[in-house]
XYZ file of C-alpha atoms in Angstrom:
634
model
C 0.000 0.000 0.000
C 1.044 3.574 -0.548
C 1.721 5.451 2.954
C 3.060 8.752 0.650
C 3.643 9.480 -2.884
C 5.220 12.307 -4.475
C 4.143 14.238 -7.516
C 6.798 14.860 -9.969
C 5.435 17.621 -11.457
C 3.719 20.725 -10.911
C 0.926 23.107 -10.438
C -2.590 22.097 -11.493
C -2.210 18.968 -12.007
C 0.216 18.029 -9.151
C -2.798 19.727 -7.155
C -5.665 17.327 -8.674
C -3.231 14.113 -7.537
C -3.153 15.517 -4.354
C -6.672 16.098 -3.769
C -7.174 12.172 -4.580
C -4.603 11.390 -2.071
C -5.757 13.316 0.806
C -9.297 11.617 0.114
C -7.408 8.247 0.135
C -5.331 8.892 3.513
C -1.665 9.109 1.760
C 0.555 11.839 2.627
C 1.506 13.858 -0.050
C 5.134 15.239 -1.414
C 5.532 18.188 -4.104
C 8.620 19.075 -5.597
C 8.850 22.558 -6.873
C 11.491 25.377 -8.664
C 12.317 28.719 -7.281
C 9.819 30.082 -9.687
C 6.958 27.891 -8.325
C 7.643 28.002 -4.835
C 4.523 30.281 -3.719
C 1.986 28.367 -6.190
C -0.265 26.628 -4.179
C 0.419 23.114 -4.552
C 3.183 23.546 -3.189
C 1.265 24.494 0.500
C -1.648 21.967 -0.148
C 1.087 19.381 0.122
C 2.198 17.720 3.131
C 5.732 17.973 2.526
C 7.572 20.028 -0.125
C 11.421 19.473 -1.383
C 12.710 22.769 -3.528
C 14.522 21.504 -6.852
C 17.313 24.543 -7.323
C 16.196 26.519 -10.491
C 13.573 27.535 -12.567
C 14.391 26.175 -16.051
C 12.685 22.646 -16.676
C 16.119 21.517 -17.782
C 17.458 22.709 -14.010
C 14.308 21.215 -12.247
C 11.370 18.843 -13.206
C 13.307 16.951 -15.936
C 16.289 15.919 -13.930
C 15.460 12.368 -12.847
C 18.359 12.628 -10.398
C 16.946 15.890 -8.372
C 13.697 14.109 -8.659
C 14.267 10.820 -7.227
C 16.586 11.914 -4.621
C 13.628 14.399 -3.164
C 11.617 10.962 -2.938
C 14.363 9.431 -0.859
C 14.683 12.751 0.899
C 11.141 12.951 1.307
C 10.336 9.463 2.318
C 8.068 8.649 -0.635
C 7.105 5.146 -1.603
C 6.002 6.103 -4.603
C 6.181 8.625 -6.887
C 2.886 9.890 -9.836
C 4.751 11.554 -12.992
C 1.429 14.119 -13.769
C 1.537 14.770 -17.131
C 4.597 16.467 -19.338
C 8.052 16.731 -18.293
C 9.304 13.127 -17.522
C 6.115 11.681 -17.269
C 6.541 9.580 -20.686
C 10.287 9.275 -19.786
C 10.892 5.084 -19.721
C 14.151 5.665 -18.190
C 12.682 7.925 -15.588
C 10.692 5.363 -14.694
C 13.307 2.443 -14.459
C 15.139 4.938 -12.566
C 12.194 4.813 -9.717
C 11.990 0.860 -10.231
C 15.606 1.001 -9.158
C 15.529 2.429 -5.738
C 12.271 0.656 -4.286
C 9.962 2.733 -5.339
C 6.121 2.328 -6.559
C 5.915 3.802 -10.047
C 2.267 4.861 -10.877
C 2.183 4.508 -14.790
C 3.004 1.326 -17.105
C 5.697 -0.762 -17.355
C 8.515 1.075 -19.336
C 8.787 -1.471 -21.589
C 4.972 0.017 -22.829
C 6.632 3.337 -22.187
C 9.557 3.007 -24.954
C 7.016 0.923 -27.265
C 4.790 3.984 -27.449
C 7.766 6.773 -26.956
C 8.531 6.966 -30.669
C 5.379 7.741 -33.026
C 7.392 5.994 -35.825
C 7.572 2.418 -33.450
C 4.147 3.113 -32.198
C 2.629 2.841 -35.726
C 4.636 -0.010 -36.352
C 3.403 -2.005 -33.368
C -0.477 -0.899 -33.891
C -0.239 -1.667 -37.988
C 0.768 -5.337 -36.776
C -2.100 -4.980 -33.978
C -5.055 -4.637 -36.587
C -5.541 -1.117 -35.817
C -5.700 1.272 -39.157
C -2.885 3.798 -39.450
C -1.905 6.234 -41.896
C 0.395 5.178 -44.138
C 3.721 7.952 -44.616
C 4.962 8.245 -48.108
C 8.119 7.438 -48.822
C 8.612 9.819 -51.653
C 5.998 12.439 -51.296
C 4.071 13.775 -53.939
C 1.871 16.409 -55.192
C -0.680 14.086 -54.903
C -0.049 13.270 -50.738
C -0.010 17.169 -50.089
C -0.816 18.524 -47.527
C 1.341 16.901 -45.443
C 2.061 17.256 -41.942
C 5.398 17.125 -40.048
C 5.771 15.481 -36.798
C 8.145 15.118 -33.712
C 8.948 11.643 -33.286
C 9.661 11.860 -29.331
C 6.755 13.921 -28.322
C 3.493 15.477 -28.934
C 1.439 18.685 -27.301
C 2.221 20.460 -31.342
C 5.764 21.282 -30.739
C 7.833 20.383 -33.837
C 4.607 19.422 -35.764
C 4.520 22.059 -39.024
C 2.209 21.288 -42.137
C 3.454 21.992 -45.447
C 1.252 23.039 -48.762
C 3.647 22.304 -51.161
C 6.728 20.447 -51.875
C 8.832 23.300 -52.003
C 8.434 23.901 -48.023
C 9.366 21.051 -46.996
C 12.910 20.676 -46.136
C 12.637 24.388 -45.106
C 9.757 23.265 -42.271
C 11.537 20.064 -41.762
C 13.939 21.936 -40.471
C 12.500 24.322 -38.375
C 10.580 21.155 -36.915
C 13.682 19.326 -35.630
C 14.981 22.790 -34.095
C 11.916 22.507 -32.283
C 12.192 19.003 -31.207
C 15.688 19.037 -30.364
C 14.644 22.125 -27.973
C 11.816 20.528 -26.390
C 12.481 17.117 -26.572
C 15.832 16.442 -26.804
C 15.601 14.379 -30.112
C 15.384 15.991 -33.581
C 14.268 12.924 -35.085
C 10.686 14.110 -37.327
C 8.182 11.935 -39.671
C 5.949 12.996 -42.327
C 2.258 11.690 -42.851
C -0.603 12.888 -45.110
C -2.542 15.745 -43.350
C -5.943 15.731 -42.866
C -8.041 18.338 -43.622
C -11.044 19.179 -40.742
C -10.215 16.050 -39.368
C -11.393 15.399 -35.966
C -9.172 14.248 -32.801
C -10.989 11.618 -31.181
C -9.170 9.591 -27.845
C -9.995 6.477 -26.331
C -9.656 6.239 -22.118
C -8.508 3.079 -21.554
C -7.530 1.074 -18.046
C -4.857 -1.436 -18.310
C -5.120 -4.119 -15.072
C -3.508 -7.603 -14.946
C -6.990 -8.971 -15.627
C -7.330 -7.019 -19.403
C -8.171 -3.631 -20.555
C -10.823 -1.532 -19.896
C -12.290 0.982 -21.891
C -13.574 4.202 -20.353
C -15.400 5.979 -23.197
C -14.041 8.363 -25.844
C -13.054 12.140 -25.675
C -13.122 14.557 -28.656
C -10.453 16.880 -28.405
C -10.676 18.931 -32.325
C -10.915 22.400 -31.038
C -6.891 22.948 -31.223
C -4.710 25.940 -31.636
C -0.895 25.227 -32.951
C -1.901 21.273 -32.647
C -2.569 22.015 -28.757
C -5.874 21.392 -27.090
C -8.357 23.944 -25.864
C -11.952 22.363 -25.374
C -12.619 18.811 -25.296
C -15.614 17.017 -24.109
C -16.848 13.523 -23.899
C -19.055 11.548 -25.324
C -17.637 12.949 -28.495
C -20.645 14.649 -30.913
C -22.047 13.003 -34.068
C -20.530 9.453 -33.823
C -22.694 6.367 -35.439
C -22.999 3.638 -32.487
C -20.806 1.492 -34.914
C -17.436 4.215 -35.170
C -17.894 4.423 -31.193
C -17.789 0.711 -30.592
C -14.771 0.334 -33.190
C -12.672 3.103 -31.521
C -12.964 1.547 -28.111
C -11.767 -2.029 -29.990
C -8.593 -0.297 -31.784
C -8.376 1.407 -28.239
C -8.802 -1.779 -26.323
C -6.131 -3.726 -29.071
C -3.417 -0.930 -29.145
C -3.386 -1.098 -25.194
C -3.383 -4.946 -25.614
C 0.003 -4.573 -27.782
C 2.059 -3.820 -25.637
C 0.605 -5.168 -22.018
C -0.403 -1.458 -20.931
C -0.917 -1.590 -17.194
C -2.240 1.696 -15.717
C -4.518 4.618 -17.252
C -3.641 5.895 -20.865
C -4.848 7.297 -24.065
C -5.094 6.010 -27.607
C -5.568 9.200 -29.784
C -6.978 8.757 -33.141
C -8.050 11.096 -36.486
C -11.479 10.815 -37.425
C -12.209 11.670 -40.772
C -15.996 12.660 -40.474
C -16.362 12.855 -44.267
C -15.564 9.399 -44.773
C -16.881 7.917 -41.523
C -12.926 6.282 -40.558
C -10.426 6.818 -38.389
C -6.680 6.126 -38.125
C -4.369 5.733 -34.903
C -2.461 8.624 -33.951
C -0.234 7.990 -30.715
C -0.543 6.918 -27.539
C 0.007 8.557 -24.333
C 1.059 6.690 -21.377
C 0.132 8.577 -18.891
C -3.321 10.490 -17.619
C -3.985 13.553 -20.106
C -4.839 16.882 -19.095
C -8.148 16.270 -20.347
C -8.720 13.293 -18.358
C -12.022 15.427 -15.886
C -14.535 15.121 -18.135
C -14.188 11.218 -18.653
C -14.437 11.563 -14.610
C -17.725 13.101 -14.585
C -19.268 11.326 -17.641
C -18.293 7.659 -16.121
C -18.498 8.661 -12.880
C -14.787 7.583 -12.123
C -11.549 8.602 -10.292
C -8.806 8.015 -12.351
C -5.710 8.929 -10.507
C -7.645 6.780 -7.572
C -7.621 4.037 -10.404
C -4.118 4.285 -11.298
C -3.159 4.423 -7.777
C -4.706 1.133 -7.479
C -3.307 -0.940 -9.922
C -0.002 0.578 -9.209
C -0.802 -0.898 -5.769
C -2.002 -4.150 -7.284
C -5.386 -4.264 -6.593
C -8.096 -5.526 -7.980
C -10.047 -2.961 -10.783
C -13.146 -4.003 -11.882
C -15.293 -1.310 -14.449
C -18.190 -0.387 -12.600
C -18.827 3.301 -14.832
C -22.195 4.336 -15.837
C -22.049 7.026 -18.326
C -24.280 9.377 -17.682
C -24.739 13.055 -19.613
C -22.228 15.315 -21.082
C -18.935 17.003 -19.882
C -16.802 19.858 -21.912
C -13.822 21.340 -20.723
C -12.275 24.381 -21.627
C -8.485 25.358 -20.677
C -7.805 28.912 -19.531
C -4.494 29.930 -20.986
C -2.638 33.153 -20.448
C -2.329 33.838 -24.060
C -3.444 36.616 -26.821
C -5.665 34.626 -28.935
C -5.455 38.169 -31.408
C -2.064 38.740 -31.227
C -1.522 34.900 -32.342
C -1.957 33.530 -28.940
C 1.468 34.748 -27.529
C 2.103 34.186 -24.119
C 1.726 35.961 -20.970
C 3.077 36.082 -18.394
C 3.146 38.396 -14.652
C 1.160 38.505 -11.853
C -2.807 37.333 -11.426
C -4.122 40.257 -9.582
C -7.221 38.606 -9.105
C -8.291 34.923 -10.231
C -11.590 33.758 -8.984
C -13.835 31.164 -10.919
C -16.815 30.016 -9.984
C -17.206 26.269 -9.066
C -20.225 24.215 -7.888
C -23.443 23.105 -8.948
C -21.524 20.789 -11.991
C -18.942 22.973 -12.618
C -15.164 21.901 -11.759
C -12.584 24.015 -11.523
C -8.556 22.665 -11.963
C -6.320 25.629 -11.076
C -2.668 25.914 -10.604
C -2.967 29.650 -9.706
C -4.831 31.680 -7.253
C -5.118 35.774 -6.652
C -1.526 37.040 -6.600
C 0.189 33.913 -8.150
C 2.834 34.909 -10.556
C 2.986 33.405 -14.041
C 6.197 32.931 -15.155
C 8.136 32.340 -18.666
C 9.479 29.223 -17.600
C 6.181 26.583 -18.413
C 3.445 26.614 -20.531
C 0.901 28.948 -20.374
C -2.308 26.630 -18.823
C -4.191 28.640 -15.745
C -6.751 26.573 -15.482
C -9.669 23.561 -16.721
C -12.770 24.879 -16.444
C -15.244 21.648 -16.580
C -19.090 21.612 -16.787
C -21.209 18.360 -16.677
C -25.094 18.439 -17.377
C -27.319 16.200 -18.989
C -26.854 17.220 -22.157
C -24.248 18.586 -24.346
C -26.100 21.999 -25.206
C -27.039 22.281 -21.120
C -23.191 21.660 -20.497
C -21.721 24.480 -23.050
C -24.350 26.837 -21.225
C -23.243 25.813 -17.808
C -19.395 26.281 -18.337
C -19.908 29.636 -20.749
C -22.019 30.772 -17.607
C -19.168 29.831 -15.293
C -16.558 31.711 -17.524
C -18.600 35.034 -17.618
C -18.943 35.006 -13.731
C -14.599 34.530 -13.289
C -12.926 37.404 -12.497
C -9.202 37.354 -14.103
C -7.452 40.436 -13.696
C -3.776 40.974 -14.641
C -3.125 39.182 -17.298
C -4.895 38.661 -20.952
C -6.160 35.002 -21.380
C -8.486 33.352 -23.769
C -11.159 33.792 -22.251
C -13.146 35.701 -24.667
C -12.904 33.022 -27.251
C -13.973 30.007 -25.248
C -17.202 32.269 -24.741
C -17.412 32.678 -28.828
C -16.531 29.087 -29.154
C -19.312 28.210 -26.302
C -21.558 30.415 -28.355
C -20.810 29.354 -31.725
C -23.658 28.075 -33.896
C -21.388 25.564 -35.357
C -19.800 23.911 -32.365
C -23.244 23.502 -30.397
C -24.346 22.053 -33.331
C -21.939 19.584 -32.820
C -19.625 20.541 -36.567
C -16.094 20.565 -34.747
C -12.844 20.066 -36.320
C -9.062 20.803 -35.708
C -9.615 23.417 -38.076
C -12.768 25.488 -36.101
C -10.735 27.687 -34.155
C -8.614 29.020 -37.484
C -11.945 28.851 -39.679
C -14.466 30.734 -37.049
C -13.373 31.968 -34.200
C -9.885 33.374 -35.037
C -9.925 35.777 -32.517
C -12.382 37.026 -29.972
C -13.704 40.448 -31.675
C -16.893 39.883 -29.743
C -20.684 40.383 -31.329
C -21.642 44.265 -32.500
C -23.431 45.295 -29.600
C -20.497 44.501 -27.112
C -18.842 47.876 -28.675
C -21.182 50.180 -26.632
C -21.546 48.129 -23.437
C -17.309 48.050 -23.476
C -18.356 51.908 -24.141
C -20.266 52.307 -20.758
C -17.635 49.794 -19.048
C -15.168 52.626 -19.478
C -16.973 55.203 -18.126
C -17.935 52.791 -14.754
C -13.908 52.454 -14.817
C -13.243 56.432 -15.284
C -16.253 56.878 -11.857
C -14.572 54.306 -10.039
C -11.093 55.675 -10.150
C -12.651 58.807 -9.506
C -14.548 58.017 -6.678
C -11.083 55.883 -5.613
C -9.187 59.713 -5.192
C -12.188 60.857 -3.041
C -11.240 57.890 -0.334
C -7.311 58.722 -0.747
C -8.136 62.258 0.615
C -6.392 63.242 3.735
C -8.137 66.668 3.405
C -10.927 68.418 2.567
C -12.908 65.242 2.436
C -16.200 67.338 2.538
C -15.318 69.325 -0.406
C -17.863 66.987 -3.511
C -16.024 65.212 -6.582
C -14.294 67.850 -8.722
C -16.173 70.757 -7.463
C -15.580 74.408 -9.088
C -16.777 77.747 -8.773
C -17.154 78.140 -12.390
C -17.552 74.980 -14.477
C -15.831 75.581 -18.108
C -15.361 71.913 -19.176
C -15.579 68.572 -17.701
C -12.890 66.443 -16.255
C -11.233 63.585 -18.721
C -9.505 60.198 -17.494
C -7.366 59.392 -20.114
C -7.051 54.944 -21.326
C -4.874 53.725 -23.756
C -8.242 52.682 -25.687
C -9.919 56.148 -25.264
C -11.063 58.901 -22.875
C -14.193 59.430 -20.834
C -15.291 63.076 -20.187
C -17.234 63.540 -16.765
C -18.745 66.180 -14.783
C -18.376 66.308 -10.376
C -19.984 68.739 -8.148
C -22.486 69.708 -5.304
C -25.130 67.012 -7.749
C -22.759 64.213 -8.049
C -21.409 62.584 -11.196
C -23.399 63.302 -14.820
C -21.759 61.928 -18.213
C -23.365 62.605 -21.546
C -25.877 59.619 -22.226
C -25.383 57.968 -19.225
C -27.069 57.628 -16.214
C -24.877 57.649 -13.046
C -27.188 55.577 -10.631
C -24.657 54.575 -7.903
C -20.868 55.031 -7.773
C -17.712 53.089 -5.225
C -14.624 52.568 -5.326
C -14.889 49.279 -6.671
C -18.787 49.327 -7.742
C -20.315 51.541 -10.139
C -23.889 51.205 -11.614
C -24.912 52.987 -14.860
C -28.039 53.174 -16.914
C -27.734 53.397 -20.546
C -30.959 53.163 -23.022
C -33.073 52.165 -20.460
C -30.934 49.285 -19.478
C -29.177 49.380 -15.632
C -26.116 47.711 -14.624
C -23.767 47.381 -12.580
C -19.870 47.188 -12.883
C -17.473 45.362 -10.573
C -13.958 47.543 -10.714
C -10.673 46.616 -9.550
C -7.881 48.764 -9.790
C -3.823 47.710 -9.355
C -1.664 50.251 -10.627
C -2.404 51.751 -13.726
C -4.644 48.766 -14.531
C -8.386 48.653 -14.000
C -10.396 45.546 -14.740
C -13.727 46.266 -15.272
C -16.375 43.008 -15.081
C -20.013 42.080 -15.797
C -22.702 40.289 -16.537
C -21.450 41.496 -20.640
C -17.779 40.504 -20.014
C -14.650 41.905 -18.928
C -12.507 44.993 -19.975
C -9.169 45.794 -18.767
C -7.919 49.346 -19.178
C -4.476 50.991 -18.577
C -5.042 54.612 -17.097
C -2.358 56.760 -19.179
C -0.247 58.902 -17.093
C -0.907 62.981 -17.362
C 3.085 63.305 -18.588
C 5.189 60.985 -20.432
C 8.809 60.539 -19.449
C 10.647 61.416 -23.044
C 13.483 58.536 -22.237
C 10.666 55.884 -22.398
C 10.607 56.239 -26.021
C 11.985 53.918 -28.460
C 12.999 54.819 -32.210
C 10.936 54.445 -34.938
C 11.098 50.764 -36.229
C 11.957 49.601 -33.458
C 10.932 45.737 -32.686
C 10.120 45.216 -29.236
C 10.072 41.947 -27.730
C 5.976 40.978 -27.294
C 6.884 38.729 -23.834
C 9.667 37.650 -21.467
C 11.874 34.811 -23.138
C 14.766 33.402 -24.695
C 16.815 34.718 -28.059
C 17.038 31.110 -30.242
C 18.749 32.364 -33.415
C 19.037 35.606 -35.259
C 18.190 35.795 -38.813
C 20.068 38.936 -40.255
C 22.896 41.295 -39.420
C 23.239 44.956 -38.838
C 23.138 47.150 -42.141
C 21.282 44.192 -44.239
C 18.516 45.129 -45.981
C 14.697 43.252 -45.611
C 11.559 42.657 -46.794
C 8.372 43.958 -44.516
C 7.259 40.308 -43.039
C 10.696 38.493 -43.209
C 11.783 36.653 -40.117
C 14.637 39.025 -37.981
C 14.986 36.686 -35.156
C 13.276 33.699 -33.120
C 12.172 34.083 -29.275
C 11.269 31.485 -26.806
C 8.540 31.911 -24.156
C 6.404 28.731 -22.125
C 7.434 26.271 -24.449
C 7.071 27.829 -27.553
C 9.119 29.711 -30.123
C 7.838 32.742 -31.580
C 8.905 34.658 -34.880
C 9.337 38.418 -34.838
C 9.707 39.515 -38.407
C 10.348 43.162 -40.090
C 7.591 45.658 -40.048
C 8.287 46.814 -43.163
C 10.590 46.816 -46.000
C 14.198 48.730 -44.940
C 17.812 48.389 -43.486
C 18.483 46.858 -40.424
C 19.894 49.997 -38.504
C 20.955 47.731 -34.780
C 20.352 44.468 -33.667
C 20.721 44.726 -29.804
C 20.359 40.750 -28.904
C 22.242 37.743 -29.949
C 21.238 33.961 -29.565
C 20.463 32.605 -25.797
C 19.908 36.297 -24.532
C 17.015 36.570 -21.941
C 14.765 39.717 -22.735
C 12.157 41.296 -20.809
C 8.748 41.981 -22.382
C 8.714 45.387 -24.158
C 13.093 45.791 -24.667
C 13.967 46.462 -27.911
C 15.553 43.666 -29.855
C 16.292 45.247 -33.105
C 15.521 48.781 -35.049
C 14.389 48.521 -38.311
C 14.558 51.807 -40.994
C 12.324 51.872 -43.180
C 12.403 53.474 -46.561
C 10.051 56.281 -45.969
C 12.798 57.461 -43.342
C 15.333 57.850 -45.940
């Protein structure tokens, strides 16, 4: 039996293992780097070992550092999460060796399934249909898509259009591989277009496998999932039944022991389906299989790692969809973010589960990707259950940091996806970024002007004097007062009869409430302020403003052309030298931020006048990486 296990991984999801374990009676172990050491799984756990570092190279993928803070610790056994070293074979061997319980297969199923190119071998011999690469590719085979042989989660995947691209993407997808996995080695298969990614849950015991429904997982930005749900939509009872067979034989292949997931392509249009990968280990989506079936599944892989007999007693009952939160731009092509969470509060009860690895003042950092949260709603049906978690979305209150928020609402909301018409091409095809529906222009409109009262009324509680004296009181009134945004600027009256503002009705105003009446309609605003920031929330959504300062500092600016770096990361190469000359659009140099490299190319056509970074430099957001002059300068 396990006494206490530790969790060789981090935030959310070392805080759902816990949360099993402290049901269960075992103590609990986190490890954690110097950049996660105030998250909170690192308090919820009963005993916490700091890895020196904050780089996943320095930390959570040294098996050594690991494995000793087991020892350390006193841990019997040790749960890999999901990521880092959690699909690592010798990792595991490596906890084998010292005693220890490993909770995940054998690693023997670990190293059959660790290379995509193996993995197809093994399930073509199994009986279960794979897509067949081309040796030679053709015209006739494009598109194609490139893939990282050692790992998954869209890093080093790139899909080429035509023959010329690819040994350019080729490439740029082993750069990528070698940088996240460690192995450069890439394949090529035929790409399908508006395919769907449909996953088996499957259970491997000593007794046989058992199958735990499907998940679809086709709503996917950069090959990386962002709302899944399960049962997936639109399947005939006949595809269902033979994905949970090539799911039960692929697990059968290679004696899986332990909870995994076969993924597979659907092709909707021709009603088939061809094996993907595997992934030995629980997947981040793995909550709404819980809900549907009614199931723990880190209790279940605790138990067959203890040897225990696991019998399938689900039910599967209604419909779960999850959506994750990421700190990302979804309209400035889902860059990063990263900084502190002012305020991070989402709603959770009444069939709505909430996975968090933040909290209120957690700090995001460069280091991992950029995941807040799973957001999970279960109802009895699948339109009830994209209602539920939209409804759950609207209430949160996320201030400090830009997520994607706003497009899991559109995506919750689209006509398409509730009719059940998903694909891993929705997001690019219909909701590429979250402009938000006509009429949210003039309720973002009266949002400001809440923001503008509050800040207003803010000052009036900051007085040490002349408290009595009303809100911007003068003898003679010659023009109203203006609070100044980066997106515009509201124009309010004070004095002896309170706030007024043209075509608005000033019902109530606090410093962090302010309701307003507009056409008739009345609502009220929730406003938080920290710093120059002010989050403004309600029932319509959520608008974040940065109050501009009355003077600017002249050495804050930056020359014209300048190209700024959009987050906090890492310099990977750089493309052209001082005094060369470029096209608008070509690539000037690569950054890396939470696991994924970003291009920063020319703003226009001109000479590259300084280029103030080299490879492996760290840059803050906003420093200026290169200046480029264009020809209208001349």
């Amino acid at each position: 039996m396990i006494s206490r296990l530790l969790v060789a991984n981090r935030a959310e999801i070392a805080s759902r293992v816990f949360r099993t374990c402290r049901r269960l009676g075992i103590e609990t172990v986190a490890i954690h780097s110097d950049a996660d050491a105030d998250l909170p799984y690192v308090r919820e756990a009963d005993h916490a070992v700091r890895l020196p570092g904050s780089t996943p190279a320095e930390t959570y993928l040294r098996t050594d550092l690991v494995v000793e803070a087991a020892k350390r610790a006193g841990a019997d056994a040790i749960h890999p999460g999901y990521g880092f070293l959690s699909e690592n074979a010798d990792f595991a061997r490596a906890v084998l060796a010292v005693g220890l319980t490993w909770v995940g297969p054998h690693p023997d199923s670990i190293d059959a399934m660790g290379s995509k190119i193996e993995a197809k071998r093994i399930m073509a011999a199994a009986g279960v249909p794979v897509l067949q690469t081309p040796a030679e590719p053709t015209e006739a085979d494009l598109p194609l898509i490139v893939k990282a042989s050692a790992g998954g989660g869209g890093r080093g995947m790139r899909i080429v259009r035509t023959l010329a691209e690819l040994p350019t993407e080729l490439e740029k997808a082993r750069a990528e591989a070698a940088s996240a996995f460690g192995d450069d080695t890439v394949f090529v298969e035929p790409y399908v277009e508006r395919g769907r990614h449909v996953e088996v849950q499957v259970l491997g015991t000593p007794d046989g496998v058992i199958v735990l429904g499907e998940r679809d997982c086709s709503l996917q930005r950069r090959h990386q999932k962002v709302v899944e749900e399960s049962p997936a939509p639109g399947l005939s009872d006949a595809t269902r039944a033979a994905l949970h067979e090539a799911g039960r034989a692929a697990a059968a292949a290679i004696d899986y022991l332990g909870a995994g997931t076969v993924e597979f392509l659907y092709d909707a249009a021709r009603d088939t389906f061809f094996f993907l990968e595997m992934n030995t280990r629980l997947q981040v989506e793995h909550p709404v299989t819980e809900l549907v079936r009614g199931v723990d599944l880190v209790e279940l892989q605790l138990a067959v790692a203890e040897g225990r007999v696991v019998t399938d007693t689900s039910v599967e009952s209604g419909h779960a969809i999850e959506a994750r939160l990421y700190a990302e731009d979804p309209a400035a092509d889902y860059q990063p973010q990263s900084g502190v969470l002012t305020r991070f509060d989402i709603p959770a009860g009444d069939g709505v589960r909430v996975d968090a690895g933040f909290e209120s003042g957690s700090t995001v950092s460069t280091h991992y990707d950029a995941m807040l949260a799973k957001v999970v709603a279960h109802a009895p049906t699948r339109e009830q259950a994209a209602r539920k978690l939209a409804g759950a979305l609207r209430r949160a209150r996320i201030h400090g940091l830009t997520t994607n928020r706003d497009q899991l609402l559109a995506v919750l909301g689209d006509p398409g996806f509730l009719a059940g018409e998903v694909s891993t091409a929705f997001l690019a095809e219909r909701v590429r970024a979250p402009e938000g529906a006509p009429e949210r222009a003039s309720g973002d409109t009266t949002a400001m002007v809440a923001g503008a009262l509050a800040l207003a009324e803010r000052a009036v509680a900051a007085r040490t004097v002349q408290r009595g004296i009303p809100v911007a009181w003068r003898n003679v009134v010659s023009q109203p007062q203006r609070t100044e945004f980066e997106s515009g600027t509201v124009e309010w009256w004070g004095g002896r009869s309170g706030y007024r503002v043209d075509g608005v009705e000033v019902v109530s105003v606090a410093v962090d409430r302010v309701t307003l009446e507009h056409d008739g309609v009345r609502t009220s605003y929730d406003v938080g302020v920290s710093g120059d920031a002010v989050d403004v929330d309600w029932a319509g959504g959520h608008l974040a403003l940065t109050r501009m300062p009355r003077f600017t500092d002249p050495a804050d600016a930056v020359a014209s052309g300048s190209l700024l770096a959009p987050m906090p990361g890492t310099v990977v190469s750089v493309a052209v030298a001082a005094g060369e000359r470029v096209e608008a659009g070509q690539p000037v140099l690569v950054l890396e931020a939470m696991k994924m490299q970003h291009t920063v190319s020319a703003p226009h056509a001109g000479v590259v006048a300084a280029i103030s970074v080299e490879a492996g430099t760290q840059v803050a957001s906003g420093a200026v990486l290169a200046v480029v002059e264009g020809d209208e300068d001349e």
